[in-house]
Amino acid sequence: MEVILQSGHSLPGRLPRACRMLIALTAGAFFLPAVLAQGVNACDLDKNGSVTSSDVALAINMAIGATPCTASIEGPTTCTVITVQRVFLASSGQPCSVYNAHAATLNWTASTTPNVTYNVYRATTAAGPFTTPLNSSPITATTFTDTAVSAGQTYYYVARAVAANGTESDNSGPPVQATIPSP
């Protein structure tokens, strides 16, 4: 097993018993309702504590290039009509949706047992507990993307094969560690 970071560097590890899992930290277009960790709303462009029509005006000016783009709604230094739309919606009481470029994509080799599905588990320590599957029902694919990750957080993943009768295998092997980059 190996962990491949976005930079392309890899860290060697042991091959698990039932499945070979590859975790890649990838960038993608994931949008989450967000009030940033420090308690500041990303749509509050003038930083006055609330999202108002003045923030909408700032978003418009940033989108047309009249003001430098300082918003981090679509991504760093990207301001388009999407930024304007999200700030406008936030000014009318809806959540501010921001771009989250972090995800952990897990891939593994299929079980040799026919007709199995899989559950994927995550914990914040290597010891677990791995009690609740990330997927809402067993999946047939041998890939899963965890988009509910936080920048700077370390996660540990295991997969389990699920037989037709619902019986789960042991963990795929030792947990695989993934540290999500910051920011």
Short mmCIF file of N, CA and C in Angstrom, two decimals:
data_model
loop_
_atom_site.label_atom_id
_atom_site.label_comp_id
_atom_site.label_asym_id
_atom_site.label_seq_id
_atom_site.Cartn_x
_atom_site.Cartn_y
_atom_site.Cartn_z
N MET A 1 0.85 -1.16 0.00
CA MET A 1 0.00 0.00 0.00
C MET A 1 0.89 1.22 0.00
N GLU A 2 0.44 2.26 -0.65
CA GLU A 2 1.17 3.51 -0.62
C GLU A 2 0.19 4.66 -0.56
N VAL A 3 0.64 5.76 -0.01
CA VAL A 3 -0.14 6.98 0.02
C VAL A 3 0.51 7.92 -0.98
N ILE A 4 -0.25 8.41 -1.94
CA ILE A 4 0.28 9.35 -2.92
C ILE A 4 -0.29 10.72 -2.62
N LEU A 5 0.60 11.64 -2.35
CA LEU A 5 0.18 13.00 -2.06
C LEU A 5 0.06 13.77 -3.37
N GLN A 6 -0.66 14.86 -3.35
CA GLN A 6 -0.90 15.64 -4.56
C GLN A 6 0.41 16.04 -5.23
N SER A 7 1.47 16.17 -4.49
CA SER A 7 2.75 16.56 -5.05
C SER A 7 3.38 15.44 -5.87
N GLY A 8 2.85 14.21 -5.77
CA GLY A 8 3.37 13.08 -6.51
C GLY A 8 4.35 12.24 -5.70
N HIS A 9 4.73 12.67 -4.51
CA HIS A 9 5.61 11.88 -3.66
C HIS A 9 4.81 10.75 -3.04
N SER A 10 5.43 9.61 -2.82
CA SER A 10 4.72 8.50 -2.21
C SER A 10 5.47 8.01 -0.98
N LEU A 11 4.72 7.38 -0.10
CA LEU A 11 5.27 6.81 1.12
C LEU A 11 4.99 5.31 1.09
N PRO A 12 6.03 4.46 1.19
CA PRO A 12 5.79 3.02 1.11
C PRO A 12 5.06 2.52 2.35
N GLY A 13 4.38 1.41 2.22
CA GLY A 13 3.67 0.81 3.33
C GLY A 13 3.44 -0.66 3.06
N ARG A 14 2.79 -1.35 3.97
CA ARG A 14 2.52 -2.77 3.84
C ARG A 14 1.29 -3.01 3.00
N LEU A 15 1.29 -4.08 2.20
CA LEU A 15 0.09 -4.46 1.46
C LEU A 15 -0.88 -5.12 2.42
N PRO A 16 -2.15 -4.71 2.41
CA PRO A 16 -3.14 -5.33 3.30
C PRO A 16 -3.54 -6.72 2.81
N ARG A 17 -4.24 -7.46 3.67
CA ARG A 17 -4.64 -8.83 3.36
C ARG A 17 -5.68 -8.91 2.27
N ALA A 18 -6.83 -8.30 2.43
CA ALA A 18 -7.95 -8.52 1.53
C ALA A 18 -7.96 -7.59 0.32
N CYS A 19 -7.49 -6.40 0.48
CA CYS A 19 -7.58 -5.41 -0.58
C CYS A 19 -6.30 -4.59 -0.61
N ARG A 20 -5.93 -4.13 -1.76
CA ARG A 20 -4.85 -3.15 -1.85
C ARG A 20 -5.50 -1.81 -2.04
N MET A 21 -5.23 -0.87 -1.17
CA MET A 21 -5.91 0.41 -1.20
C MET A 21 -4.91 1.51 -1.54
N LEU A 22 -5.32 2.42 -2.36
CA LEU A 22 -4.49 3.56 -2.72
C LEU A 22 -5.27 4.80 -2.36
N ILE A 23 -4.67 5.67 -1.62
CA ILE A 23 -5.33 6.91 -1.25
C ILE A 23 -4.60 8.04 -1.94
N ALA A 24 -5.33 8.82 -2.68
CA ALA A 24 -4.73 9.98 -3.32
C ALA A 24 -5.47 11.21 -2.87
N LEU A 25 -4.76 12.21 -2.47
CA LEU A 25 -5.37 13.47 -2.10
C LEU A 25 -5.51 14.28 -3.37
N THR A 26 -6.71 14.62 -3.72
CA THR A 26 -6.94 15.25 -5.00
C THR A 26 -7.64 16.59 -4.84
N ALA A 27 -7.46 17.42 -5.82
CA ALA A 27 -8.19 18.68 -5.86
C ALA A 27 -9.40 18.47 -6.74
N GLY A 28 -10.51 19.06 -6.37
CA GLY A 28 -11.72 18.92 -7.15
C GLY A 28 -12.69 20.01 -6.79
N ALA A 29 -13.78 20.05 -7.50
CA ALA A 29 -14.77 21.09 -7.26
C ALA A 29 -15.80 20.59 -6.27
N PHE A 30 -15.53 20.78 -5.00
CA PHE A 30 -16.45 20.39 -3.95
C PHE A 30 -16.91 21.67 -3.27
N PHE A 31 -18.20 21.83 -3.10
CA PHE A 31 -18.71 23.06 -2.52
C PHE A 31 -19.42 22.74 -1.23
N LEU A 32 -19.08 23.45 -0.20
CA LEU A 32 -19.64 23.22 1.11
C LEU A 32 -20.17 24.53 1.68
N PRO A 33 -21.33 24.47 2.36
CA PRO A 33 -21.75 25.66 3.08
C PRO A 33 -20.70 25.92 4.16
N ALA A 34 -20.24 27.15 4.28
CA ALA A 34 -19.12 27.33 5.19
C ALA A 34 -19.12 28.67 5.88
N VAL A 35 -18.89 28.60 7.14
CA VAL A 35 -18.40 29.73 7.90
C VAL A 35 -17.01 29.27 8.28
N LEU A 36 -16.00 30.01 7.92
CA LEU A 36 -14.63 29.57 8.08
C LEU A 36 -14.31 29.29 9.53
N ALA A 37 -13.27 28.50 9.74
CA ALA A 37 -12.90 28.02 11.07
C ALA A 37 -12.75 29.15 12.08
N GLN A 38 -12.25 30.30 11.66
CA GLN A 38 -12.07 31.39 12.61
C GLN A 38 -13.36 32.16 12.86
N GLY A 39 -14.50 31.69 12.31
CA GLY A 39 -15.77 32.31 12.57
C GLY A 39 -16.11 33.44 11.62
N VAL A 40 -15.36 33.61 10.54
CA VAL A 40 -15.62 34.66 9.57
C VAL A 40 -16.32 34.06 8.37
N ASN A 41 -17.42 34.68 7.94
CA ASN A 41 -18.14 34.20 6.77
C ASN A 41 -17.37 34.62 5.52
N ALA A 42 -17.07 33.66 4.64
CA ALA A 42 -16.28 33.94 3.43
C ALA A 42 -16.97 34.94 2.52
N CYS A 43 -18.29 35.06 2.59
CA CYS A 43 -19.03 36.01 1.74
C CYS A 43 -19.05 37.42 2.32
N ASP A 44 -18.56 37.58 3.53
CA ASP A 44 -18.47 38.91 4.15
C ASP A 44 -17.19 39.57 3.65
N LEU A 45 -17.23 40.08 2.42
CA LEU A 45 -16.04 40.59 1.76
C LEU A 45 -15.49 41.86 2.39
N ASP A 46 -16.35 42.68 2.99
CA ASP A 46 -15.85 43.90 3.64
C ASP A 46 -15.53 43.68 5.12
N LYS A 47 -15.68 42.46 5.57
CA LYS A 47 -15.30 42.04 6.94
C LYS A 47 -15.94 42.88 8.04
N ASN A 48 -17.21 43.24 7.83
CA ASN A 48 -17.90 44.04 8.85
C ASN A 48 -18.80 43.19 9.75
N GLY A 49 -18.77 41.87 9.58
CA GLY A 49 -19.54 41.00 10.46
C GLY A 49 -20.85 40.50 9.88
N SER A 50 -21.27 41.02 8.73
CA SER A 50 -22.50 40.53 8.10
C SER A 50 -22.37 40.66 6.58
N VAL A 51 -23.16 39.85 5.88
CA VAL A 51 -23.14 39.88 4.41
C VAL A 51 -24.30 40.77 3.96
N THR A 52 -23.95 41.87 3.29
CA THR A 52 -24.94 42.87 2.91
C THR A 52 -24.77 43.24 1.44
N SER A 53 -25.55 44.24 1.00
CA SER A 53 -25.46 44.71 -0.39
C SER A 53 -24.08 45.30 -0.69
N SER A 54 -23.37 45.80 0.31
CA SER A 54 -22.02 46.31 0.06
C SER A 54 -21.07 45.17 -0.32
N ASP A 55 -21.30 43.98 0.23
CA ASP A 55 -20.50 42.81 -0.15
C ASP A 55 -20.82 42.39 -1.58
N VAL A 56 -22.10 42.50 -1.96
CA VAL A 56 -22.50 42.17 -3.33
C VAL A 56 -21.81 43.15 -4.30
N ALA A 57 -21.79 44.42 -3.96
CA ALA A 57 -21.13 45.42 -4.81
C ALA A 57 -19.63 45.12 -4.92
N LEU A 58 -19.00 44.74 -3.81
CA LEU A 58 -17.58 44.37 -3.85
C LEU A 58 -17.37 43.15 -4.74
N ALA A 59 -18.25 42.15 -4.64
CA ALA A 59 -18.13 40.94 -5.47
C ALA A 59 -18.25 41.29 -6.95
N ILE A 60 -19.17 42.18 -7.28
CA ILE A 60 -19.32 42.60 -8.68
C ILE A 60 -18.04 43.29 -9.16
N ASN A 61 -17.51 44.21 -8.36
CA ASN A 61 -16.28 44.91 -8.74
C ASN A 61 -15.10 43.96 -8.88
N MET A 62 -15.04 42.94 -8.03
CA MET A 62 -13.97 41.94 -8.15
C MET A 62 -14.15 41.11 -9.42
N ALA A 63 -15.39 40.76 -9.73
CA ALA A 63 -15.66 39.93 -10.91
C ALA A 63 -15.35 40.66 -12.21
N ILE A 64 -15.58 41.98 -12.25
CA ILE A 64 -15.31 42.73 -13.49
C ILE A 64 -13.88 43.28 -13.53
N GLY A 65 -13.13 43.05 -12.46
CA GLY A 65 -11.73 43.48 -12.45
C GLY A 65 -11.50 44.90 -11.99
N ALA A 66 -12.53 45.58 -11.49
CA ALA A 66 -12.38 46.95 -11.01
C ALA A 66 -11.67 47.00 -9.66
N THR A 67 -11.74 45.89 -8.92
CA THR A 67 -11.10 45.75 -7.61
C THR A 67 -10.35 44.42 -7.61
N PRO A 68 -9.16 44.36 -7.01
CA PRO A 68 -8.46 43.07 -6.95
C PRO A 68 -9.31 42.00 -6.25
N CYS A 69 -9.26 40.78 -6.75
CA CYS A 69 -10.03 39.68 -6.17
C CYS A 69 -9.37 39.21 -4.89
N THR A 70 -10.04 39.44 -3.78
CA THR A 70 -9.55 38.96 -2.48
C THR A 70 -10.47 37.90 -1.90
N ALA A 71 -11.55 37.59 -2.60
CA ALA A 71 -12.51 36.58 -2.13
C ALA A 71 -11.91 35.18 -2.29
N SER A 72 -12.27 34.28 -1.41
CA SER A 72 -11.85 32.87 -1.51
C SER A 72 -13.09 32.00 -1.55
N ILE A 73 -13.99 32.33 -2.45
CA ILE A 73 -15.26 31.61 -2.55
C ILE A 73 -15.18 30.52 -3.61
N GLU A 74 -14.68 30.86 -4.80
CA GLU A 74 -14.50 29.88 -5.87
C GLU A 74 -13.15 29.21 -5.79
N GLY A 75 -12.21 29.87 -5.23
CA GLY A 75 -10.84 29.42 -5.13
C GLY A 75 -9.99 30.66 -4.94
N PRO A 76 -8.72 30.48 -4.60
CA PRO A 76 -7.87 31.65 -4.38
C PRO A 76 -7.78 32.52 -5.62
N THR A 77 -7.99 33.79 -5.46
CA THR A 77 -7.91 34.83 -6.50
C THR A 77 -8.77 34.55 -7.73
N THR A 78 -9.89 33.86 -7.55
CA THR A 78 -10.83 33.62 -8.64
C THR A 78 -12.15 34.30 -8.29
N CYS A 79 -12.52 35.30 -9.08
CA CYS A 79 -13.77 36.01 -8.87
C CYS A 79 -14.51 36.10 -10.21
N THR A 80 -15.66 35.47 -10.29
CA THR A 80 -16.49 35.51 -11.50
C THR A 80 -17.92 35.76 -11.07
N VAL A 81 -18.83 35.60 -12.02
CA VAL A 81 -20.25 35.74 -11.71
C VAL A 81 -20.69 34.74 -10.64
N ILE A 82 -19.97 33.63 -10.51
CA ILE A 82 -20.30 32.65 -9.47
C ILE A 82 -20.07 33.26 -8.09
N THR A 83 -18.97 34.00 -7.94
CA THR A 83 -18.71 34.69 -6.67
C THR A 83 -19.84 35.67 -6.36
N VAL A 84 -20.24 36.43 -7.37
CA VAL A 84 -21.32 37.40 -7.19
C VAL A 84 -22.60 36.69 -6.76
N GLN A 85 -22.93 35.60 -7.43
CA GLN A 85 -24.14 34.85 -7.11
C GLN A 85 -24.11 34.34 -5.67
N ARG A 86 -23.01 33.78 -5.25
CA ARG A 86 -22.93 33.22 -3.89
C ARG A 86 -23.00 34.31 -2.83
N VAL A 87 -22.36 35.45 -3.09
CA VAL A 87 -22.43 36.55 -2.13
C VAL A 87 -23.86 37.10 -2.09
N PHE A 88 -24.49 37.23 -3.25
CA PHE A 88 -25.88 37.71 -3.29
C PHE A 88 -26.79 36.77 -2.49
N LEU A 89 -26.66 35.47 -2.71
CA LEU A 89 -27.50 34.51 -1.98
C LEU A 89 -27.23 34.58 -0.48
N ALA A 90 -25.96 34.74 -0.10
CA ALA A 90 -25.63 34.87 1.33
C ALA A 90 -26.22 36.15 1.91
N SER A 91 -26.28 37.22 1.11
CA SER A 91 -26.86 38.47 1.61
C SER A 91 -28.36 38.34 1.83
N SER A 92 -28.98 37.35 1.19
CA SER A 92 -30.42 37.13 1.39
C SER A 92 -30.70 36.02 2.40
N GLY A 93 -29.67 35.66 3.18
CA GLY A 93 -29.87 34.74 4.29
C GLY A 93 -29.51 33.29 4.02
N GLN A 94 -29.09 32.95 2.80
CA GLN A 94 -28.69 31.58 2.52
C GLN A 94 -27.24 31.36 2.93
N PRO A 95 -26.84 30.08 3.11
CA PRO A 95 -25.44 29.83 3.49
C PRO A 95 -24.48 30.25 2.39
N CYS A 96 -23.29 30.65 2.77
CA CYS A 96 -22.24 30.99 1.82
C CYS A 96 -21.55 29.70 1.41
N SER A 97 -21.65 29.32 0.15
CA SER A 97 -21.01 28.10 -0.34
C SER A 97 -19.64 28.44 -0.88
N VAL A 98 -18.63 27.75 -0.36
CA VAL A 98 -17.26 28.01 -0.79
C VAL A 98 -16.63 26.75 -1.35
N TYR A 99 -15.61 26.95 -2.14
CA TYR A 99 -14.86 25.87 -2.77
C TYR A 99 -14.00 25.17 -1.73
N ASN A 100 -14.06 23.86 -1.73
CA ASN A 100 -13.20 23.05 -0.87
C ASN A 100 -12.38 22.16 -1.78
N ALA A 101 -11.10 22.42 -1.91
CA ALA A 101 -10.26 21.70 -2.86
C ALA A 101 -9.73 20.39 -2.32
N HIS A 102 -10.17 19.96 -1.16
CA HIS A 102 -9.59 18.77 -0.56
C HIS A 102 -10.54 17.59 -0.58
N ALA A 103 -9.99 16.44 -0.84
CA ALA A 103 -10.73 15.18 -0.79
C ALA A 103 -9.72 14.06 -0.66
N ALA A 104 -10.14 12.94 -0.16
CA ALA A 104 -9.31 11.73 -0.15
C ALA A 104 -10.01 10.72 -1.04
N THR A 105 -9.34 10.29 -2.09
CA THR A 105 -9.90 9.29 -3.01
C THR A 105 -9.24 7.96 -2.71
N LEU A 106 -10.07 6.97 -2.44
CA LEU A 106 -9.58 5.65 -2.08
C LEU A 106 -9.87 4.68 -3.21
N ASN A 107 -8.89 3.87 -3.56
CA ASN A 107 -9.04 2.84 -4.58
C ASN A 107 -8.46 1.55 -4.03
N TRP A 108 -9.08 0.43 -4.32
CA TRP A 108 -8.56 -0.84 -3.85
C TRP A 108 -8.82 -1.93 -4.87
N THR A 109 -8.05 -3.01 -4.73
CA THR A 109 -8.21 -4.17 -5.59
C THR A 109 -9.40 -4.97 -5.08
N ALA A 110 -10.22 -5.44 -5.99
CA ALA A 110 -11.44 -6.17 -5.63
C ALA A 110 -11.11 -7.44 -4.84
N SER A 111 -12.02 -7.81 -3.97
CA SER A 111 -11.91 -9.05 -3.23
C SER A 111 -11.99 -10.23 -4.20
N THR A 112 -11.34 -11.33 -3.86
CA THR A 112 -11.43 -12.53 -4.70
C THR A 112 -12.74 -13.27 -4.49
N THR A 113 -13.47 -12.92 -3.46
CA THR A 113 -14.79 -13.51 -3.22
C THR A 113 -15.78 -12.89 -4.19
N PRO A 114 -16.54 -13.71 -4.93
CA PRO A 114 -17.49 -13.14 -5.90
C PRO A 114 -18.68 -12.45 -5.22
N ASN A 115 -19.26 -11.50 -5.94
CA ASN A 115 -20.50 -10.83 -5.54
C ASN A 115 -20.44 -10.12 -4.19
N VAL A 116 -19.33 -9.45 -3.90
CA VAL A 116 -19.25 -8.69 -2.66
C VAL A 116 -19.39 -7.20 -2.97
N THR A 117 -19.77 -6.46 -1.96
CA THR A 117 -19.79 -5.01 -2.01
C THR A 117 -18.81 -4.54 -0.92
N TYR A 118 -18.74 -3.24 -0.72
CA TYR A 118 -17.72 -2.73 0.21
C TYR A 118 -18.28 -1.61 1.08
N ASN A 119 -17.75 -1.54 2.30
CA ASN A 119 -17.96 -0.41 3.19
C ASN A 119 -16.60 0.23 3.45
N VAL A 120 -16.58 1.56 3.51
CA VAL A 120 -15.36 2.31 3.77
C VAL A 120 -15.52 3.03 5.11
N TYR A 121 -14.49 2.95 5.93
CA TYR A 121 -14.52 3.54 7.26
C TYR A 121 -13.37 4.52 7.44
N ARG A 122 -13.60 5.52 8.30
CA ARG A 122 -12.58 6.53 8.59
C ARG A 122 -12.55 6.76 10.09
N ALA A 123 -11.36 7.03 10.60
CA ALA A 123 -11.19 7.41 12.01
C ALA A 123 -10.12 8.49 12.06
N THR A 124 -10.00 9.13 13.20
CA THR A 124 -8.97 10.16 13.37
C THR A 124 -7.75 9.63 14.10
N THR A 125 -7.78 8.35 14.48
CA THR A 125 -6.60 7.69 15.05
C THR A 125 -6.45 6.34 14.37
N ALA A 126 -5.23 5.84 14.32
CA ALA A 126 -4.98 4.55 13.67
C ALA A 126 -5.69 3.41 14.40
N ALA A 127 -5.93 3.60 15.69
CA ALA A 127 -6.59 2.56 16.48
C ALA A 127 -8.11 2.55 16.30
N GLY A 128 -8.63 3.53 15.57
CA GLY A 128 -10.08 3.61 15.38
C GLY A 128 -10.72 4.45 16.44
N PRO A 129 -11.99 4.22 16.68
CA PRO A 129 -12.80 3.12 16.17
C PRO A 129 -13.27 3.34 14.73
N PHE A 130 -13.43 2.26 14.00
CA PHE A 130 -13.97 2.26 12.64
C PHE A 130 -15.37 1.65 12.72
N THR A 131 -16.33 2.44 13.19
CA THR A 131 -17.65 1.88 13.51
C THR A 131 -18.75 2.22 12.51
N THR A 132 -18.70 3.38 11.89
CA THR A 132 -19.77 3.81 10.99
C THR A 132 -19.22 3.97 9.58
N PRO A 133 -19.81 3.26 8.60
CA PRO A 133 -19.31 3.40 7.22
C PRO A 133 -19.51 4.83 6.71
N LEU A 134 -18.57 5.30 5.88
CA LEU A 134 -18.71 6.61 5.24
C LEU A 134 -19.80 6.55 4.17
N ASN A 135 -19.94 5.41 3.51
CA ASN A 135 -20.95 5.24 2.47
C ASN A 135 -22.28 4.86 3.12
N SER A 136 -23.39 5.37 2.56
CA SER A 136 -24.71 5.15 3.16
C SER A 136 -25.20 3.72 3.00
N SER A 137 -24.73 3.03 1.97
CA SER A 137 -25.03 1.61 1.77
C SER A 137 -23.82 1.00 1.08
N PRO A 138 -23.63 -0.31 1.18
CA PRO A 138 -22.45 -0.92 0.56
C PRO A 138 -22.35 -0.57 -0.93
N ILE A 139 -21.11 -0.34 -1.38
CA ILE A 139 -20.87 0.07 -2.77
C ILE A 139 -20.26 -1.09 -3.55
N THR A 140 -20.53 -1.12 -4.85
CA THR A 140 -19.96 -2.17 -5.71
C THR A 140 -18.62 -1.75 -6.29
N ALA A 141 -18.40 -0.46 -6.42
CA ALA A 141 -17.16 0.05 -7.01
C ALA A 141 -15.99 -0.19 -6.07
N THR A 142 -14.79 -0.19 -6.61
CA THR A 142 -13.58 -0.32 -5.80
C THR A 142 -12.89 1.04 -5.68
N THR A 143 -13.70 2.08 -5.61
CA THR A 143 -13.20 3.43 -5.40
C THR A 143 -14.23 4.21 -4.59
N PHE A 144 -13.75 5.15 -3.79
CA PHE A 144 -14.63 5.98 -2.97
C PHE A 144 -13.92 7.30 -2.74
N THR A 145 -14.65 8.42 -2.85
CA THR A 145 -14.08 9.74 -2.58
C THR A 145 -14.71 10.32 -1.34
N ASP A 146 -13.88 10.62 -0.37
CA ASP A 146 -14.32 11.23 0.89
C ASP A 146 -14.14 12.74 0.75
N THR A 147 -15.25 13.44 0.56
CA THR A 147 -15.20 14.90 0.39
C THR A 147 -15.45 15.64 1.70
N ALA A 148 -15.75 14.91 2.76
CA ALA A 148 -16.04 15.55 4.05
C ALA A 148 -14.77 15.59 4.91
N VAL A 149 -13.69 16.09 4.31
CA VAL A 149 -12.41 16.18 5.03
C VAL A 149 -12.11 17.63 5.36
N SER A 150 -11.28 17.82 6.35
CA SER A 150 -10.90 19.17 6.78
C SER A 150 -9.41 19.39 6.57
N ALA A 151 -9.07 20.58 6.11
CA ALA A 151 -7.67 20.94 5.89
C ALA A 151 -6.86 20.76 7.17
N GLY A 152 -5.69 20.15 7.04
CA GLY A 152 -4.79 19.98 8.17
C GLY A 152 -5.10 18.77 9.04
N GLN A 153 -6.18 18.08 8.80
CA GLN A 153 -6.60 16.93 9.62
C GLN A 153 -5.97 15.65 9.08
N THR A 154 -5.61 14.74 9.97
CA THR A 154 -5.12 13.42 9.58
C THR A 154 -6.24 12.41 9.78
N TYR A 155 -6.45 11.58 8.77
CA TYR A 155 -7.49 10.54 8.82
C TYR A 155 -6.86 9.19 8.56
N TYR A 156 -7.53 8.14 9.03
CA TYR A 156 -7.11 6.76 8.82
C TYR A 156 -8.30 6.02 8.20
N TYR A 157 -8.02 5.24 7.14
CA TYR A 157 -9.08 4.57 6.39
C TYR A 157 -8.88 3.06 6.35
N VAL A 158 -10.00 2.34 6.38
CA VAL A 158 -10.02 0.90 6.10
C VAL A 158 -11.24 0.62 5.24
N ALA A 159 -11.17 -0.48 4.50
CA ALA A 159 -12.33 -0.95 3.74
C ALA A 159 -12.65 -2.35 4.23
N ARG A 160 -13.93 -2.73 4.10
CA ARG A 160 -14.35 -4.09 4.45
C ARG A 160 -15.23 -4.61 3.33
N ALA A 161 -15.00 -5.85 2.94
CA ALA A 161 -15.86 -6.49 1.96
C ALA A 161 -17.15 -6.91 2.68
N VAL A 162 -18.28 -6.82 1.96
CA VAL A 162 -19.58 -7.19 2.53
C VAL A 162 -20.18 -8.29 1.67
N ALA A 163 -20.44 -9.45 2.28
CA ALA A 163 -21.04 -10.58 1.56
C ALA A 163 -22.52 -10.29 1.30
N ALA A 164 -23.13 -11.07 0.41
CA ALA A 164 -24.54 -10.90 0.05
C ALA A 164 -25.45 -10.95 1.27
N ASN A 165 -25.08 -11.73 2.29
CA ASN A 165 -25.91 -11.83 3.50
C ASN A 165 -25.65 -10.70 4.49
N GLY A 166 -24.77 -9.74 4.14
CA GLY A 166 -24.49 -8.59 4.99
C GLY A 166 -23.31 -8.76 5.92
N THR A 167 -22.69 -9.93 5.94
CA THR A 167 -21.54 -10.17 6.80
C THR A 167 -20.33 -9.41 6.26
N GLU A 168 -19.65 -8.69 7.16
CA GLU A 168 -18.46 -7.92 6.76
C GLU A 168 -17.18 -8.71 7.04
N SER A 169 -16.19 -8.49 6.17
CA SER A 169 -14.86 -9.06 6.39
C SER A 169 -14.17 -8.27 7.49
N ASP A 170 -12.97 -8.72 7.84
CA ASP A 170 -12.11 -7.93 8.72
C ASP A 170 -11.68 -6.69 7.94
N ASN A 171 -11.01 -5.77 8.63
CA ASN A 171 -10.47 -4.59 7.94
C ASN A 171 -9.54 -5.03 6.82
N SER A 172 -9.44 -4.20 5.79
CA SER A 172 -8.62 -4.49 4.62
C SER A 172 -7.15 -4.68 4.96
N GLY A 173 -6.74 -4.24 6.07
CA GLY A 173 -5.35 -4.33 6.51
C GLY A 173 -5.12 -3.23 7.52
N PRO A 174 -3.88 -2.92 7.80
CA PRO A 174 -3.63 -1.80 8.70
C PRO A 174 -4.24 -0.53 8.11
N PRO A 175 -4.75 0.35 8.96
CA PRO A 175 -5.34 1.58 8.43
C PRO A 175 -4.34 2.37 7.61
N VAL A 176 -4.84 2.99 6.56
CA VAL A 176 -4.02 3.84 5.71
C VAL A 176 -4.18 5.28 6.19
N GLN A 177 -3.07 5.98 6.37
CA GLN A 177 -3.10 7.35 6.87
C GLN A 177 -3.11 8.33 5.71
N ALA A 178 -3.94 9.37 5.84
CA ALA A 178 -3.95 10.47 4.88
C ALA A 178 -4.02 11.77 5.68
N THR A 179 -3.07 12.66 5.43
CA THR A 179 -3.08 13.98 6.05
C THR A 179 -3.49 14.99 4.98
N ILE A 180 -4.58 15.69 5.23
CA ILE A 180 -5.13 16.64 4.29
C ILE A 180 -4.30 17.92 4.35
N PRO A 181 -3.85 18.43 3.20
CA PRO A 181 -3.03 19.65 3.22
C PRO A 181 -3.78 20.85 3.78
N SER A 182 -3.03 21.83 4.25
CA SER A 182 -3.62 23.11 4.67
C SER A 182 -3.17 24.17 3.68
N PRO A 183 -3.94 25.12 3.33
CA PRO A 183 -5.34 25.28 3.68
C PRO A 183 -6.23 24.39 2.88
#
